[in-house]
PDB file of C-alpha atoms in Angstrom:
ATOM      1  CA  UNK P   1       0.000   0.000   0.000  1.00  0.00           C
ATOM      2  CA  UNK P   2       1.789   3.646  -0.821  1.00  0.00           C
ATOM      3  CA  UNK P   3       2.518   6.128   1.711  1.00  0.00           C
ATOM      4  CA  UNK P   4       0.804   9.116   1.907  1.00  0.00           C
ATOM      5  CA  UNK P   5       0.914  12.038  -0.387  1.00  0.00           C
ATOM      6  CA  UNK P   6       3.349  14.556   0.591  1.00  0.00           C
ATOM      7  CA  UNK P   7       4.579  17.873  -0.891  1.00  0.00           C
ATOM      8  CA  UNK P   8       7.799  18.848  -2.552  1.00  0.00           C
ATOM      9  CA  UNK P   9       8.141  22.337  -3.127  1.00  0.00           C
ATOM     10  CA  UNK P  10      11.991  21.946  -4.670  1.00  0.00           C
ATOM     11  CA  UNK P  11      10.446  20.193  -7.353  1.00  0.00           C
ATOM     12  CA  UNK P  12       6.958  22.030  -7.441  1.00  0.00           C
ATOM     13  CA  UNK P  13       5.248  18.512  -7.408  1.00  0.00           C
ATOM     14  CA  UNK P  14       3.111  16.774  -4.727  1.00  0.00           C
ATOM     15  CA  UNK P  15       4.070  13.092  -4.462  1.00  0.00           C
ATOM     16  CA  UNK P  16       2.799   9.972  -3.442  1.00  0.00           C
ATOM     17  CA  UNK P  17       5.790   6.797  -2.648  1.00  0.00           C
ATOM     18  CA  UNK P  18       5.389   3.574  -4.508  1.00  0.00           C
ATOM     19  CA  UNK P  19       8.120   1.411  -3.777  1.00  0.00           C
ATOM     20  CA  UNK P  20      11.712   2.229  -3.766  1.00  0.00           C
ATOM     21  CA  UNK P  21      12.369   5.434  -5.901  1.00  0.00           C
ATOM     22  CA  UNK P  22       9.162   5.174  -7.699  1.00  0.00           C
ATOM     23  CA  UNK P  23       6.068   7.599  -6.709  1.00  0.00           C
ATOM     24  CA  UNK P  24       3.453   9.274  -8.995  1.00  0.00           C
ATOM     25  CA  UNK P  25       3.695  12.452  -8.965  1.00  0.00           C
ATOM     26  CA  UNK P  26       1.470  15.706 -10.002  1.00  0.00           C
ATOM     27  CA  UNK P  27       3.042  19.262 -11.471  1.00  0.00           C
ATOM     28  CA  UNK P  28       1.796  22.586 -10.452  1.00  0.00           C
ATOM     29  CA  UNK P  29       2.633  25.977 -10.571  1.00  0.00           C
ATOM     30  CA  UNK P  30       1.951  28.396  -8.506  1.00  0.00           C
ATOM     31  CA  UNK P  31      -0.558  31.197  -9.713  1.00  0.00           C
ATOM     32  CA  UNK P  32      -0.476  35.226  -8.817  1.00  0.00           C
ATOM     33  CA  UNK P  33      -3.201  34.541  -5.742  1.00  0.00           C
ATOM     34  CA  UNK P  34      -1.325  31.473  -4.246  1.00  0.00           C
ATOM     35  CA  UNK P  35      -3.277  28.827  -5.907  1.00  0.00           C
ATOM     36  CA  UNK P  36      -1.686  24.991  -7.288  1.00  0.00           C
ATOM     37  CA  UNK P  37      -2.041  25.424 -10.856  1.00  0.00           C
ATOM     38  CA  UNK P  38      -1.839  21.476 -11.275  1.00  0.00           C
ATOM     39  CA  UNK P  39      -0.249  20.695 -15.101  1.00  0.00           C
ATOM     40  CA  UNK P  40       0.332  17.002 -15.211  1.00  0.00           C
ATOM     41  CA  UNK P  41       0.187  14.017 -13.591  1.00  0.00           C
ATOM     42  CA  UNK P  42       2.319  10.648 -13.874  1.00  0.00           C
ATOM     43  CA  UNK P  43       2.007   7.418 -12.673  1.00  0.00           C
ATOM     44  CA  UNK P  44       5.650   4.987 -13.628  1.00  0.00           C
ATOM     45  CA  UNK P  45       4.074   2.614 -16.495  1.00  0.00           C
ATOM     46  CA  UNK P  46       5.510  -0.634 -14.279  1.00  0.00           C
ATOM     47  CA  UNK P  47       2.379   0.216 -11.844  1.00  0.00           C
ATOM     48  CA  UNK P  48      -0.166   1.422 -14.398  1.00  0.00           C
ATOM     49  CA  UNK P  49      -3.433   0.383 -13.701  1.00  0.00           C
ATOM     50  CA  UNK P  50      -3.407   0.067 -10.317  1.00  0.00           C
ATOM     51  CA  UNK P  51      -5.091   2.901  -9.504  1.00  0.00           C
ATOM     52  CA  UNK P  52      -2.139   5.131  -8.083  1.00  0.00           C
ATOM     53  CA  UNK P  53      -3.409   7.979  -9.907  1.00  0.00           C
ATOM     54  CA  UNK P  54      -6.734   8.201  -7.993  1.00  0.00           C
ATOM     55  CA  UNK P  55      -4.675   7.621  -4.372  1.00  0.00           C
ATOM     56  CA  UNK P  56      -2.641  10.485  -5.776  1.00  0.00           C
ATOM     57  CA  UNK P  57      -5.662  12.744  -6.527  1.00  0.00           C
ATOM     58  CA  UNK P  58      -7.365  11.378  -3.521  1.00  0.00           C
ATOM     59  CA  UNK P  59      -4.199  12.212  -0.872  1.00  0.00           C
ATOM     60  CA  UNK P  60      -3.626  15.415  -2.939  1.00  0.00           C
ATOM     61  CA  UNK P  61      -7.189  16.949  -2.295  1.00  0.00           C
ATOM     62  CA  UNK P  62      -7.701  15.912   0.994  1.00  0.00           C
ATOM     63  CA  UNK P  63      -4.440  17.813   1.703  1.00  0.00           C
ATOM     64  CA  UNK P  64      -6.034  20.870   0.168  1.00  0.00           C
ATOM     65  CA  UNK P  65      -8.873  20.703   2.313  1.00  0.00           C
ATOM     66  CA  UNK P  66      -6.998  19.979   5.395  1.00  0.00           C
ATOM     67  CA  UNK P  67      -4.375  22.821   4.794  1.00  0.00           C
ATOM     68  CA  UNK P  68      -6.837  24.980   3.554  1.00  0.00           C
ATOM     69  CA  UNK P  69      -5.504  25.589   0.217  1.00  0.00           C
ATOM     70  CA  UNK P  70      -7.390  26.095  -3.362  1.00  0.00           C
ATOM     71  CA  UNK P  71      -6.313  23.877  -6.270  1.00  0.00           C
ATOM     72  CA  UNK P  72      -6.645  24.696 -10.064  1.00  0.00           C
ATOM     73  CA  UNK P  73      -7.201  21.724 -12.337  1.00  0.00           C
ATOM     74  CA  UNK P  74      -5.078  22.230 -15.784  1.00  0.00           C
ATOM     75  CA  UNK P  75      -4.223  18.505 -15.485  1.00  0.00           C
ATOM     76  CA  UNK P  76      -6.398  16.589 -17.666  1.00  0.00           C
ATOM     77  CA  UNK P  77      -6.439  13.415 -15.221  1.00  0.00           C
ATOM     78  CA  UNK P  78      -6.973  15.781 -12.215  1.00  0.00           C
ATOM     79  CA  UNK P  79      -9.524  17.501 -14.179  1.00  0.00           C
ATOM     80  CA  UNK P  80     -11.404  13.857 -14.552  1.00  0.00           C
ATOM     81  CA  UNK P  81     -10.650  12.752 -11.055  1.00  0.00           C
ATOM     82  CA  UNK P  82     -12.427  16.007  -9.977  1.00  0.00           C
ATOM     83  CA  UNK P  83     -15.806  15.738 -12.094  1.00  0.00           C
ATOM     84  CA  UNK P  84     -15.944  12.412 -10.024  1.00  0.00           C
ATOM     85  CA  UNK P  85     -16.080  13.457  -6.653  1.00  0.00           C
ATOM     86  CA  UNK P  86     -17.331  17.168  -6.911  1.00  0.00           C
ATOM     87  CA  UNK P  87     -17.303  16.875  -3.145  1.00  0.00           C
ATOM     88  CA  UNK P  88     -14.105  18.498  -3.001  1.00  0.00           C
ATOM     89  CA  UNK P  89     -15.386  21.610  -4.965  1.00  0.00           C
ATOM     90  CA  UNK P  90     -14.403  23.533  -1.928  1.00  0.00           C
ATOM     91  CA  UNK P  91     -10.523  23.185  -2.743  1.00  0.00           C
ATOM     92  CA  UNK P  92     -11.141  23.800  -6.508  1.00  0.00           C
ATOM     93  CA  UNK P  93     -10.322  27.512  -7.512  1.00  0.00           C
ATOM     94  CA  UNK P  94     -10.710  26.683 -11.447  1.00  0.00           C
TER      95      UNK P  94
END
């Protein structure tokens, strides 16, 4: 079972542990009012399809709710992930 989803502002990229080196991870940038522009997520393609990519999203917006900051969903799979579970619309700036 991963870890939890941590941050890692030196690489602007939240990140959730796999095993070993590998983690998926999810790019943002930062926008003028604070907010996680989030560009792109990855998952390694040895643990495709195992549903990392939700854990990720999952971890990631629970975070935003918890630390009480707004994400903004350029990422196609966040994007997705989102139109899911529009219980989080409280975290999503745009």
């Amino acid at each position: 079972m991963p870890a939890e989803v941590r941050h890692n502002p030196a690489q602007n990229r939240f990140e959730l542990p796999i095993e070993g080196d590998a983690m998926a991870i999810c790019v943002y940038r930062r926008d003028e009012e604070g907010h996680y522009v989030l560009l792109h997520t990855e998952v390694p393609d040895d643990f495709a399809g195992q549903g990392l990519a939700s854990a990720l999203a999952k971890g990631l917006f629970a975070m935003a709710r918890a630390q009480g900051f707004k994400l903004v969903l350029r990422c196609p799979y966040m994007a997705a992930w989102y139109a899911r579970h529009p219980d989080y619309a409280d975290v999503v700036a745009g």
